[in-house]
C-alpha cells in the first residue's frame, strides 16, 4: 500500500524543468532550485514509437532484469579451444563479424580475411580458388554472434582457429573470441599474404596449445577483476589494451614457463609485444555479459552492436536474435603512414561489443593516453563518456573511471533514449583498408547509423504490450 | 518592393515560447514586415508557406528563419539582431547547466539531482506528443510531475496516473496551468502567502481565482495541486484528484481542503465525494455550474475558517450609457470564461486559451495579440468583458499591452469590464495593474463573478 503522504509536499522543492523556458525563469525568479533539461524533439518519426515502448508495462522491470544480468556477469577466462569443437563449427563454414552478410555484399577486408581463412584451412591453393569457393557458396558464412562468439574487425573464424573460452560464473553462459594476431598486416584487417598465414600457423601450432596448457594449470582467470584494474591503469579496453595485456602476461607467465617451457619465451615475446592481445579476451568477456541480458520480453536494452564492413547492426534484448541495420560509416580517425580517408573501409568488427557492455568509447574518460583519437583533448574524452550517460540505463558497478571520481562507466544502451536524445553511441575502432589484402590503415571514432536504432525501436513498438484498457486508434 | 530572407539552421533548438518572443522582437524592428523564427515543424512550415515564403529543405530538428523586410539592409540588421537574441538564449540555457554537460532527458536530470539535493518535482512543458516520455521519466525517478503540456492523449494520461499510483507520486495534468508546492509556484502561478488551505484543482484559472481572493482576505495556502482538466472525466476517473486529496489530508500544514472543478461526471463525482467524506480534513467543494461560483467558494472557505468576508477590491469606471447589444467575453482562462458565462446568463464568450487558439502560438496570458484583435472587433453598443491573470510566467505588464485596445473600445462607446485575477504580491503589482487598466477606461474587479455581473448589468439596463 502506497502511503497517502507525498514526498513532494515536504521539504524544500527542487525542480527539474523540461520545455518552455518561461516557466524555468519563473522558478529562478522565486529562487527555487532547479535543473533545466536541454530538451529537443526526438529523432524524426520516432515520437509515437517511443511512447508506445515506454507505455509497455513490462518495460521497466524487463530493463532492470536485463541490465542487472549484464552488469552482474562475472566473466572468467577458462581456456582456449579450437573453433570447430568449441562452436560446433563444421568444416567449410566460416564465421564473420557483424550482422549476416554474403560474399556479394562483403567489403574488401572481409573478403580478404575469408580468402586467408580458406588458405589457412587448406580448402584452396590460391586466392582465386578461395574466392570461387566463397562466391559459389561452397564455403558457408555465418555471423559470429549466432554461435555465441565475437571477432574483431573482419572477425573471420574458421574451424581450426583457437578461441578464448570465457564463462560467466554468475549466470553460466559461455562466449568465445579468436586470438589476437597483432597490428598491421593481419588477417582480421583483410591481409592474407605469406607472412600473415605463417603467423596464423604459428598460433595454430604453438600459441594455442601453450595457452591451453597454461590455463589448464592456472585455472579460471577472473577477467572482470582484471578489466576493472586495467581501466584504472588507463585502458578503455577497445583501442587501448596495454595495461590489460600486461596484467594478463603477469597472470600467465609463471604457468607458461612451467607448462610449456620450450615455447614460453616466444609466446611471452609475442603476447608482450602486442598491446592489443587482451582485446579479444575483453570482447569475449563483454559478449558473455551482454548475452546474459538477452531475451527479456519488453526490454529495450541493446545487447549487441556489430559491423560487417557494410552494415552496422544492433540486437535488442526484447527482440531475440533479430538484427536491425543501417549503413556502416567510414571512421573518423588517424591514419598510419601515407594512408588517408580514401583508403578506409566502412566500419567493421564485433569489437563494439565492448561499447555494448560499457567499455571502449563509453569508457574513453579512463584512457587519456589515447585522446588523440577524439580530437586531442582530455576534456573531449571526458565529454564522450559523459554523453553516454544520457543513453544508458546504469553506471557499471565494477568498471569504474578514476578520473570521474570512480564513477561507474555508462552501461546499457536503451534504444528509446537514443531516439529521444539523438545521441548515438561513441565507438572507438580500428580502420581497415578498403582493398582486400591491405590490412590496417588507421584507428579512430565512428558514428553508428541512427536508423539501426530507430528500426529496432519501431519493432519493439510493434510488439509492445499496450497496457491498461485498449487505446484508441491513433 | 519588399525582400525575403529564408534559412534553415540545422540542429538549433529553442522552445516555442522563447522563439515567439524572438519573432515578436524582430517583427518590431524598423523595416521588418514579417518575422517567423520557429522550429521547422509541419505546422510552422505550413504557416510560413501560407505567408508566401519560398521554403528550404528543413525538418522538425531545424530552426526555420523567414523574414520579410523593406530591403537587404533591413534584413541584414534583423539577422544580426536574431543572432544576438539566439546567443542570449544559448547563454541563458548554459547558465542553468550542469558543471560539464546538460541533461537531455528528465530521467538524466533527476538522476543528477538539483542543487545540492535530490530533485523533488518535475515540470514538463514540452510539446504534447513528447510529454509522455518526460513525465514517465519523472514518475519512475520517484518525482511528482506537473504536465503543463496539452494535446496529450487521454490513454497516456491514464497510464501515467496509474504508474504514479504504483510508485507513490502525483501527476498534475496534463494541461495543468498552475500549482503551488511548498511555496514554489509552477506554471502560471500567483505569489500566495503560506497558510492553512490546501487546494485540489481540475481547473487552473479556477484555482487562481479562489486562491487570489483568499490571499486578498489574508488567508494563505499550504499547497495548490492541479490535476488537469480531464482528471474527473469517466476515463481518468479522478485518479489524481483522489491521490491529491489523500496527500493533503496527510499534510500537517493543511487544515482545510478546497476542491475546484467544473462539474465531474456522476460516477467520478460519487467517488470523489465519498473520498472527501472519509478525510479527517474538512473539504469545501467549488463545482462550477451547480449554483456555485468561484467567489462564493472562496467566501465559503473564509466562513469555514471563521474569517469575515471582506469587500472584494474593485475599481469601477464612471457610469456609461447602457449598452444595447451583446456581452462579449474575451477570455484567456477557460474556467474564468465558463464562470462568467454562467454568471452573466447570456452573451458570446471565447476562451482564447483553448487548444484551438494556442496551436503554434503563445498562450494569451503571454501574448495579447489575438485578444486585442477580438477587442477591436467589438461593435459600439456591445459590452466587452475580459480577464487579466497576473503571476509568475504571465505577461510581465499585461495592462500596458491591453490599455490601447481598451481605450480605443471605450472611445468608440464599448464599455470594458476586466476581471483582474492576482494577488497583492504578484510581480506585476495588483494595484498598479488595476490603476493602469482603470486609467484606460475599464471597470476592474478582482472577482470574476462580480465582473461578469457588472458587465451584464451594463446591458440589463437597456432591456
PDB file of C-alpha atoms in Angstrom, chain B residues 191-452:
ATOM      1  CA  UNK B 191       2.547  34.736  -5.320  1.00  0.00           C
ATOM      2  CA  UNK B 192       0.483  33.445  -2.408  1.00  0.00           C
ATOM      3  CA  UNK B 193       1.189  33.704   1.282  1.00  0.00           C
ATOM      4  CA  UNK B 194       1.663  30.433   3.176  1.00  0.00           C
ATOM      5  CA  UNK B 195      -1.425  29.325   5.072  1.00  0.00           C
ATOM      6  CA  UNK B 196      -3.813  26.554   6.058  1.00  0.00           C
ATOM      7  CA  UNK B 197      -5.791  25.991   2.838  1.00  0.00           C
ATOM      8  CA  UNK B 198      -4.883  23.139   0.513  1.00  0.00           C
ATOM      9  CA  UNK B 199      -6.347  23.256  -2.981  1.00  0.00           C
ATOM     10  CA  UNK B 200      -7.064  20.413  -5.398  1.00  0.00           C
ATOM     11  CA  UNK B 201      -7.924  21.873  -8.774  1.00  0.00           C
ATOM     12  CA  UNK B 202      -9.063  20.375 -12.064  1.00  0.00           C
ATOM     13  CA  UNK B 203      -9.115  23.941 -13.306  1.00  0.00           C
ATOM     14  CA  UNK B 204      -6.061  26.176 -13.388  1.00  0.00           C
ATOM     15  CA  UNK B 205      -7.591  29.628 -13.556  1.00  0.00           C
ATOM     16  CA  UNK B 206     -10.370  28.500 -11.209  1.00  0.00           C
ATOM     17  CA  UNK B 207      -7.732  27.707  -8.609  1.00  0.00           C
ATOM     18  CA  UNK B 208      -6.015  31.025  -9.298  1.00  0.00           C
ATOM     19  CA  UNK B 209      -9.261  32.947  -8.721  1.00  0.00           C
ATOM     20  CA  UNK B 210     -10.059  31.171  -5.446  1.00  0.00           C
ATOM     21  CA  UNK B 211      -6.539  31.403  -4.043  1.00  0.00           C
ATOM     22  CA  UNK B 212      -6.089  35.058  -5.062  1.00  0.00           C
ATOM     23  CA  UNK B 213      -9.338  36.042  -3.349  1.00  0.00           C
ATOM     24  CA  UNK B 214      -8.268  34.107  -0.234  1.00  0.00           C
ATOM     25  CA  UNK B 215      -4.928  35.884  -0.360  1.00  0.00           C
ATOM     26  CA  UNK B 216      -6.702  39.261  -0.602  1.00  0.00           C
ATOM     27  CA  UNK B 217      -8.625  38.231   2.524  1.00  0.00           C
ATOM     28  CA  UNK B 218      -5.365  37.444   4.280  1.00  0.00           C
ATOM     29  CA  UNK B 219      -5.630  33.633   4.013  1.00  0.00           C
ATOM     30  CA  UNK B 220      -2.766  31.667   2.518  1.00  0.00           C
ATOM     31  CA  UNK B 221      -2.328  28.221   1.018  1.00  0.00           C
ATOM     32  CA  UNK B 222      -0.373  25.129   2.015  1.00  0.00           C
ATOM     33  CA  UNK B 223      -0.252  23.637  -1.477  1.00  0.00           C
ATOM     34  CA  UNK B 224      -2.205  24.029  -4.697  1.00  0.00           C
ATOM     35  CA  UNK B 225      -2.306  20.707  -6.523  1.00  0.00           C
ATOM     36  CA  UNK B 226      -3.565  20.879 -10.087  1.00  0.00           C
ATOM     37  CA  UNK B 227      -4.806  17.586 -11.526  1.00  0.00           C
ATOM     38  CA  UNK B 228      -5.576  18.507 -15.148  1.00  0.00           C
ATOM     39  CA  UNK B 229      -8.916  19.317 -16.706  1.00  0.00           C
ATOM     40  CA  UNK B 230      -9.695  15.699 -17.662  1.00  0.00           C
ATOM     41  CA  UNK B 231      -8.987  14.126 -14.298  1.00  0.00           C
ATOM     42  CA  UNK B 232     -12.634  13.926 -13.284  1.00  0.00           C
ATOM     43  CA  UNK B 233     -13.726  12.521 -16.649  1.00  0.00           C
ATOM     44  CA  UNK B 234     -15.050   8.970 -16.892  1.00  0.00           C
ATOM     45  CA  UNK B 235     -11.795   7.728 -18.489  1.00  0.00           C
ATOM     46  CA  UNK B 236      -9.436   9.100 -15.880  1.00  0.00           C
ATOM     47  CA  UNK B 237     -11.898   8.645 -13.016  1.00  0.00           C
ATOM     48  CA  UNK B 238     -10.266  11.109 -10.661  1.00  0.00           C
ATOM     49  CA  UNK B 239      -7.005   9.165 -10.277  1.00  0.00           C
ATOM     50  CA  UNK B 240      -5.037  12.295  -9.391  1.00  0.00           C
ATOM     51  CA  UNK B 241      -7.847  14.043  -7.506  1.00  0.00           C
ATOM     52  CA  UNK B 242      -8.176  11.123  -5.095  1.00  0.00           C
ATOM     53  CA  UNK B 243      -4.416  10.941  -4.670  1.00  0.00           C
ATOM     54  CA  UNK B 244      -4.141  14.718  -4.111  1.00  0.00           C
ATOM     55  CA  UNK B 245      -6.981  14.713  -1.559  1.00  0.00           C
ATOM     56  CA  UNK B 246      -5.266  11.936   0.398  1.00  0.00           C
ATOM     57  CA  UNK B 247      -1.924  13.721   0.246  1.00  0.00           C
ATOM     58  CA  UNK B 248      -3.345  16.999   1.550  1.00  0.00           C
ATOM     59  CA  UNK B 249      -5.228  15.099   4.256  1.00  0.00           C
ATOM     60  CA  UNK B 250      -1.900  13.646   5.390  1.00  0.00           C
ATOM     61  CA  UNK B 251      -0.183  17.035   5.230  1.00  0.00           C
ATOM     62  CA  UNK B 252       0.053  18.615   8.688  1.00  0.00           C
ATOM     63  CA  UNK B 253       0.080  22.163   7.258  1.00  0.00           C
ATOM     64  CA  UNK B 254      -3.304  21.725   5.561  1.00  0.00           C
ATOM     65  CA  UNK B 255      -6.307  22.463   7.789  1.00  0.00           C
ATOM     66  CA  UNK B 256      -8.952  22.816   5.103  1.00  0.00           C
ATOM     67  CA  UNK B 257      -9.164  21.454   1.574  1.00  0.00           C
ATOM     68  CA  UNK B 258     -10.835  23.197  -1.363  1.00  0.00           C
ATOM     69  CA  UNK B 259     -11.740  21.160  -4.423  1.00  0.00           C
ATOM     70  CA  UNK B 260     -12.159  23.308  -7.530  1.00  0.00           C
ATOM     71  CA  UNK B 261     -13.568  21.788 -10.691  1.00  0.00           C
ATOM     72  CA  UNK B 262     -16.053  22.003 -13.455  1.00  0.00           C
ATOM     73  CA  UNK B 263     -18.869  19.547 -12.641  1.00  0.00           C
ATOM     74  CA  UNK B 264     -17.481  15.995 -12.861  1.00  0.00           C
ATOM     75  CA  UNK B 265     -19.286  13.050 -14.454  1.00  0.00           C
ATOM     76  CA  UNK B 266     -21.667  11.447 -11.934  1.00  0.00           C
ATOM     77  CA  UNK B 267     -19.696   8.232 -11.179  1.00  0.00           C
ATOM     78  CA  UNK B 268     -16.498  10.171 -10.606  1.00  0.00           C
ATOM     79  CA  UNK B 269     -18.351  12.764  -8.552  1.00  0.00           C
ATOM     80  CA  UNK B 270     -19.665   9.997  -6.296  1.00  0.00           C
ATOM     81  CA  UNK B 271     -16.202   8.519  -5.790  1.00  0.00           C
ATOM     82  CA  UNK B 272     -14.710  11.918  -5.037  1.00  0.00           C
ATOM     83  CA  UNK B 273     -17.495  12.865  -2.618  1.00  0.00           C
ATOM     84  CA  UNK B 274     -17.090   9.514  -0.876  1.00  0.00           C
ATOM     85  CA  UNK B 275     -13.329  10.023  -0.594  1.00  0.00           C
ATOM     86  CA  UNK B 276     -13.818  13.577   0.688  1.00  0.00           C
ATOM     87  CA  UNK B 277     -16.193  12.359   3.414  1.00  0.00           C
ATOM     88  CA  UNK B 278     -13.608   9.881   4.666  1.00  0.00           C
ATOM     89  CA  UNK B 279     -10.914  12.520   5.114  1.00  0.00           C
ATOM     90  CA  UNK B 280     -10.074  13.903   8.539  1.00  0.00           C
ATOM     91  CA  UNK B 281      -9.667  17.356   6.979  1.00  0.00           C
ATOM     92  CA  UNK B 282     -12.830  19.326   6.084  1.00  0.00           C
ATOM     93  CA  UNK B 283     -13.402  19.782   2.339  1.00  0.00           C
ATOM     94  CA  UNK B 284     -15.135  22.696   0.619  1.00  0.00           C
ATOM     95  CA  UNK B 285     -16.101  21.954  -2.985  1.00  0.00           C
ATOM     96  CA  UNK B 286     -16.369  24.604  -5.650  1.00  0.00           C
ATOM     97  CA  UNK B 287     -18.063  22.921  -8.563  1.00  0.00           C
ATOM     98  CA  UNK B 288     -18.961  25.412 -11.236  1.00  0.00           C
ATOM     99  CA  UNK B 289     -22.446  25.246 -12.660  1.00  0.00           C
ATOM    100  CA  UNK B 290     -24.075  23.831  -9.572  1.00  0.00           C
ATOM    101  CA  UNK B 291     -25.219  27.172  -8.246  1.00  0.00           C
ATOM    102  CA  UNK B 292     -21.658  27.862  -7.187  1.00  0.00           C
ATOM    103  CA  UNK B 293     -19.274  30.451  -8.419  1.00  0.00           C
ATOM    104  CA  UNK B 294     -15.623  30.757  -7.525  1.00  0.00           C
ATOM    105  CA  UNK B 295     -16.104  33.900  -5.427  1.00  0.00           C
ATOM    106  CA  UNK B 296     -18.785  32.191  -3.345  1.00  0.00           C
ATOM    107  CA  UNK B 297     -16.478  29.210  -2.926  1.00  0.00           C
ATOM    108  CA  UNK B 298     -13.732  31.487  -1.602  1.00  0.00           C
ATOM    109  CA  UNK B 299     -16.265  33.071   0.742  1.00  0.00           C
ATOM    110  CA  UNK B 300     -17.386  29.627   1.956  1.00  0.00           C
ATOM    111  CA  UNK B 301     -13.757  28.831   2.778  1.00  0.00           C
ATOM    112  CA  UNK B 302     -13.437  32.051   4.780  1.00  0.00           C
ATOM    113  CA  UNK B 303     -16.595  31.267   6.713  1.00  0.00           C
ATOM    114  CA  UNK B 304     -15.392  27.725   7.415  1.00  0.00           C
ATOM    115  CA  UNK B 305     -12.207  29.223   8.822  1.00  0.00           C
ATOM    116  CA  UNK B 306     -14.239  31.727  10.887  1.00  0.00           C
ATOM    117  CA  UNK B 307     -12.892  34.710   8.984  1.00  0.00           C
ATOM    118  CA  UNK B 308     -15.165  37.529   7.892  1.00  0.00           C
ATOM    119  CA  UNK B 309     -15.667  38.050   4.168  1.00  0.00           C
ATOM    120  CA  UNK B 310     -14.145  41.343   3.003  1.00  0.00           C
ATOM    121  CA  UNK B 311     -15.403  43.537   0.206  1.00  0.00           C
ATOM    122  CA  UNK B 312     -13.526  42.299  -2.884  1.00  0.00           C
ATOM    123  CA  UNK B 313     -11.455  45.163  -4.300  1.00  0.00           C
ATOM    124  CA  UNK B 314     -12.761  46.833  -7.450  1.00  0.00           C
ATOM    125  CA  UNK B 315     -12.006  49.962  -9.449  1.00  0.00           C
ATOM    126  CA  UNK B 316     -15.245  50.929 -11.246  1.00  0.00           C
ATOM    127  CA  UNK B 317     -15.251  53.247 -14.227  1.00  0.00           C
ATOM    128  CA  UNK B 318     -17.641  56.195 -14.309  1.00  0.00           C
ATOM    129  CA  UNK B 319     -21.136  55.222 -15.337  1.00  0.00           C
ATOM    130  CA  UNK B 320     -21.529  54.915 -19.079  1.00  0.00           C
ATOM    131  CA  UNK B 321     -24.710  54.930 -21.163  1.00  0.00           C
ATOM    132  CA  UNK B 322     -26.201  51.432 -21.078  1.00  0.00           C
ATOM    133  CA  UNK B 323     -25.333  49.095 -23.931  1.00  0.00           C
ATOM    134  CA  UNK B 324     -27.976  47.728 -26.216  1.00  0.00           C
ATOM    135  CA  UNK B 325     -26.116  44.873 -27.864  1.00  0.00           C
ATOM    136  CA  UNK B 326     -24.314  41.735 -26.782  1.00  0.00           C
ATOM    137  CA  UNK B 327     -21.938  40.899 -23.937  1.00  0.00           C
ATOM    138  CA  UNK B 328     -18.621  39.773 -25.475  1.00  0.00           C
ATOM    139  CA  UNK B 329     -16.423  37.665 -23.228  1.00  0.00           C
ATOM    140  CA  UNK B 330     -12.819  37.763 -24.428  1.00  0.00           C
ATOM    141  CA  UNK B 331     -11.026  35.378 -22.052  1.00  0.00           C
ATOM    142  CA  UNK B 332      -7.635  33.798 -21.536  1.00  0.00           C
ATOM    143  CA  UNK B 333      -8.692  31.442 -18.724  1.00  0.00           C
ATOM    144  CA  UNK B 334     -11.050  28.569 -19.540  1.00  0.00           C
ATOM    145  CA  UNK B 335     -12.749  28.257 -16.175  1.00  0.00           C
ATOM    146  CA  UNK B 336     -13.000  32.030 -15.762  1.00  0.00           C
ATOM    147  CA  UNK B 337     -14.676  32.169 -19.164  1.00  0.00           C
ATOM    148  CA  UNK B 338     -17.147  29.417 -18.242  1.00  0.00           C
ATOM    149  CA  UNK B 339     -17.889  31.058 -14.894  1.00  0.00           C
ATOM    150  CA  UNK B 340     -18.507  34.459 -16.486  1.00  0.00           C
ATOM    151  CA  UNK B 341     -20.901  32.912 -18.977  1.00  0.00           C
ATOM    152  CA  UNK B 342     -22.813  31.233 -16.172  1.00  0.00           C
ATOM    153  CA  UNK B 343     -22.983  34.391 -14.068  1.00  0.00           C
ATOM    154  CA  UNK B 344     -23.881  36.698 -16.960  1.00  0.00           C
ATOM    155  CA  UNK B 345     -26.502  34.317 -18.304  1.00  0.00           C
ATOM    156  CA  UNK B 346     -26.085  35.360 -21.927  1.00  0.00           C
ATOM    157  CA  UNK B 347     -23.512  36.708 -24.347  1.00  0.00           C
ATOM    158  CA  UNK B 348     -20.803  35.433 -26.636  1.00  0.00           C
ATOM    159  CA  UNK B 349     -17.800  34.025 -24.822  1.00  0.00           C
ATOM    160  CA  UNK B 350     -14.494  32.919 -26.288  1.00  0.00           C
ATOM    161  CA  UNK B 351     -11.687  31.200 -24.388  1.00  0.00           C
ATOM    162  CA  UNK B 352      -8.532  32.183 -26.247  1.00  0.00           C
ATOM    163  CA  UNK B 353      -6.524  29.839 -24.013  1.00  0.00           C
ATOM    164  CA  UNK B 354      -8.240  26.857 -25.647  1.00  0.00           C
ATOM    165  CA  UNK B 355      -6.072  24.427 -27.646  1.00  0.00           C
ATOM    166  CA  UNK B 356      -7.745  25.622 -30.838  1.00  0.00           C
ATOM    167  CA  UNK B 357      -6.177  29.066 -30.372  1.00  0.00           C
ATOM    168  CA  UNK B 358      -2.803  28.070 -28.879  1.00  0.00           C
ATOM    169  CA  UNK B 359      -1.590  25.775 -31.652  1.00  0.00           C
ATOM    170  CA  UNK B 360       1.616  27.334 -32.875  1.00  0.00           C
ATOM    171  CA  UNK B 361       1.310  30.456 -30.754  1.00  0.00           C
ATOM    172  CA  UNK B 362       1.846  31.518 -27.182  1.00  0.00           C
ATOM    173  CA  UNK B 363      -0.855  31.380 -24.535  1.00  0.00           C
ATOM    174  CA  UNK B 364      -2.951  34.598 -24.334  1.00  0.00           C
ATOM    175  CA  UNK B 365      -1.624  35.098 -20.810  1.00  0.00           C
ATOM    176  CA  UNK B 366       1.728  35.733 -22.501  1.00  0.00           C
ATOM    177  CA  UNK B 367       0.731  37.151 -25.877  1.00  0.00           C
ATOM    178  CA  UNK B 368      -2.282  39.501 -26.009  1.00  0.00           C
ATOM    179  CA  UNK B 369      -2.433  39.936 -29.789  1.00  0.00           C
ATOM    180  CA  UNK B 370      -5.383  37.596 -30.522  1.00  0.00           C
ATOM    181  CA  UNK B 371      -7.467  39.130 -27.764  1.00  0.00           C
ATOM    182  CA  UNK B 372      -6.606  42.655 -28.918  1.00  0.00           C
ATOM    183  CA  UNK B 373      -7.857  41.734 -32.390  1.00  0.00           C
ATOM    184  CA  UNK B 374     -11.076  40.403 -30.876  1.00  0.00           C
ATOM    185  CA  UNK B 375     -11.496  43.510 -28.717  1.00  0.00           C
ATOM    186  CA  UNK B 376     -11.054  45.739 -31.759  1.00  0.00           C
ATOM    187  CA  UNK B 377     -13.940  43.917 -33.453  1.00  0.00           C
ATOM    188  CA  UNK B 378     -16.467  44.539 -30.636  1.00  0.00           C
ATOM    189  CA  UNK B 379     -19.027  46.965 -32.127  1.00  0.00           C
ATOM    190  CA  UNK B 380     -20.464  50.027 -30.445  1.00  0.00           C
ATOM    191  CA  UNK B 381     -23.400  49.108 -28.225  1.00  0.00           C
ATOM    192  CA  UNK B 382     -21.855  45.825 -27.070  1.00  0.00           C
ATOM    193  CA  UNK B 383     -20.054  45.372 -23.764  1.00  0.00           C
ATOM    194  CA  UNK B 384     -16.590  43.769 -23.579  1.00  0.00           C
ATOM    195  CA  UNK B 385     -15.592  41.562 -20.648  1.00  0.00           C
ATOM    196  CA  UNK B 386     -12.080  40.224 -20.308  1.00  0.00           C
ATOM    197  CA  UNK B 387      -9.842  38.599 -17.757  1.00  0.00           C
ATOM    198  CA  UNK B 388      -6.302  39.591 -16.885  1.00  0.00           C
ATOM    199  CA  UNK B 389      -4.371  36.969 -14.964  1.00  0.00           C
ATOM    200  CA  UNK B 390      -1.262  38.026 -13.065  1.00  0.00           C
ATOM    201  CA  UNK B 391       1.511  35.942 -11.543  1.00  0.00           C
ATOM    202  CA  UNK B 392       4.778  34.281 -12.489  1.00  0.00           C
ATOM    203  CA  UNK B 393       5.226  33.350 -16.148  1.00  0.00           C
ATOM    204  CA  UNK B 394       2.305  35.557 -17.228  1.00  0.00           C
ATOM    205  CA  UNK B 395       2.799  38.735 -19.264  1.00  0.00           C
ATOM    206  CA  UNK B 396       5.088  40.982 -17.147  1.00  0.00           C
ATOM    207  CA  UNK B 397       2.850  44.010 -17.823  1.00  0.00           C
ATOM    208  CA  UNK B 398      -0.485  42.937 -19.319  1.00  0.00           C
ATOM    209  CA  UNK B 399      -2.126  46.326 -18.675  1.00  0.00           C
ATOM    210  CA  UNK B 400       0.426  48.017 -20.912  1.00  0.00           C
ATOM    211  CA  UNK B 401      -0.395  45.639 -23.774  1.00  0.00           C
ATOM    212  CA  UNK B 402      -4.167  45.847 -23.373  1.00  0.00           C
ATOM    213  CA  UNK B 403      -4.566  49.533 -22.455  1.00  0.00           C
ATOM    214  CA  UNK B 404      -4.537  50.958 -26.009  1.00  0.00           C
ATOM    215  CA  UNK B 405      -7.151  48.417 -27.112  1.00  0.00           C
ATOM    216  CA  UNK B 406      -9.296  49.137 -24.067  1.00  0.00           C
ATOM    217  CA  UNK B 407      -9.023  52.887 -24.543  1.00  0.00           C
ATOM    218  CA  UNK B 408      -9.984  52.549 -28.201  1.00  0.00           C
ATOM    219  CA  UNK B 409     -13.004  50.417 -27.328  1.00  0.00           C
ATOM    220  CA  UNK B 410     -14.174  52.796 -24.632  1.00  0.00           C
ATOM    221  CA  UNK B 411     -13.655  55.720 -27.014  1.00  0.00           C
ATOM    222  CA  UNK B 412     -15.976  54.166 -29.575  1.00  0.00           C
ATOM    223  CA  UNK B 413     -18.629  53.571 -26.937  1.00  0.00           C
ATOM    224  CA  UNK B 414     -17.898  49.999 -25.852  1.00  0.00           C
ATOM    225  CA  UNK B 415     -17.807  49.682 -22.054  1.00  0.00           C
ATOM    226  CA  UNK B 416     -14.945  47.394 -20.966  1.00  0.00           C
ATOM    227  CA  UNK B 417     -15.005  45.313 -17.784  1.00  0.00           C
ATOM    228  CA  UNK B 418     -11.914  43.493 -16.569  1.00  0.00           C
ATOM    229  CA  UNK B 419     -11.662  40.608 -14.131  1.00  0.00           C
ATOM    230  CA  UNK B 420      -8.192  41.046 -12.657  1.00  0.00           C
ATOM    231  CA  UNK B 421      -7.021  37.806 -11.080  1.00  0.00           C
ATOM    232  CA  UNK B 422      -3.952  38.367  -8.981  1.00  0.00           C
ATOM    233  CA  UNK B 423      -2.503  38.688  -5.512  1.00  0.00           C
ATOM    234  CA  UNK B 424      -1.003  41.748  -3.889  1.00  0.00           C
ATOM    235  CA  UNK B 425       2.450  40.198  -4.094  1.00  0.00           C
ATOM    236  CA  UNK B 426       2.351  39.213  -7.750  1.00  0.00           C
ATOM    237  CA  UNK B 427       5.366  40.553  -9.661  1.00  0.00           C
ATOM    238  CA  UNK B 428       3.177  42.755 -11.894  1.00  0.00           C
ATOM    239  CA  UNK B 429       1.658  44.559  -8.870  1.00  0.00           C
ATOM    240  CA  UNK B 430      -2.101  44.146  -8.492  1.00  0.00           C
ATOM    241  CA  UNK B 431      -2.884  47.775  -7.697  1.00  0.00           C
ATOM    242  CA  UNK B 432      -0.620  49.193 -10.377  1.00  0.00           C
ATOM    243  CA  UNK B 433      -2.217  46.922 -12.988  1.00  0.00           C
ATOM    244  CA  UNK B 434      -5.729  47.790 -11.784  1.00  0.00           C
ATOM    245  CA  UNK B 435      -4.988  51.500 -11.927  1.00  0.00           C
ATOM    246  CA  UNK B 436      -3.480  51.279 -15.399  1.00  0.00           C
ATOM    247  CA  UNK B 437      -6.494  49.337 -16.696  1.00  0.00           C
ATOM    248  CA  UNK B 438      -8.840  51.759 -14.941  1.00  0.00           C
ATOM    249  CA  UNK B 439      -6.957  54.697 -16.454  1.00  0.00           C
ATOM    250  CA  UNK B 440      -7.549  53.186 -19.903  1.00  0.00           C
ATOM    251  CA  UNK B 441     -11.268  53.309 -19.147  1.00  0.00           C
ATOM    252  CA  UNK B 442     -12.072  49.824 -17.877  1.00  0.00           C
ATOM    253  CA  UNK B 443     -14.003  48.848 -14.768  1.00  0.00           C
ATOM    254  CA  UNK B 444     -11.780  46.453 -12.841  1.00  0.00           C
ATOM    255  CA  UNK B 445     -12.880  43.704 -10.423  1.00  0.00           C
ATOM    256  CA  UNK B 446     -10.807  41.189  -8.501  1.00  0.00           C
ATOM    257  CA  UNK B 447     -13.810  38.854  -8.511  1.00  0.00           C
ATOM    258  CA  UNK B 448     -14.565  37.397 -11.922  1.00  0.00           C
ATOM    259  CA  UNK B 449     -18.164  36.715 -10.864  1.00  0.00           C
ATOM    260  CA  UNK B 450     -18.595  40.346  -9.857  1.00  0.00           C
ATOM    261  CA  UNK B 451     -17.010  41.498 -13.114  1.00  0.00           C
ATOM    262  CA  UNK B 452     -19.405  39.325 -15.104  1.00  0.00           C
TER     263      UNK B 452
END
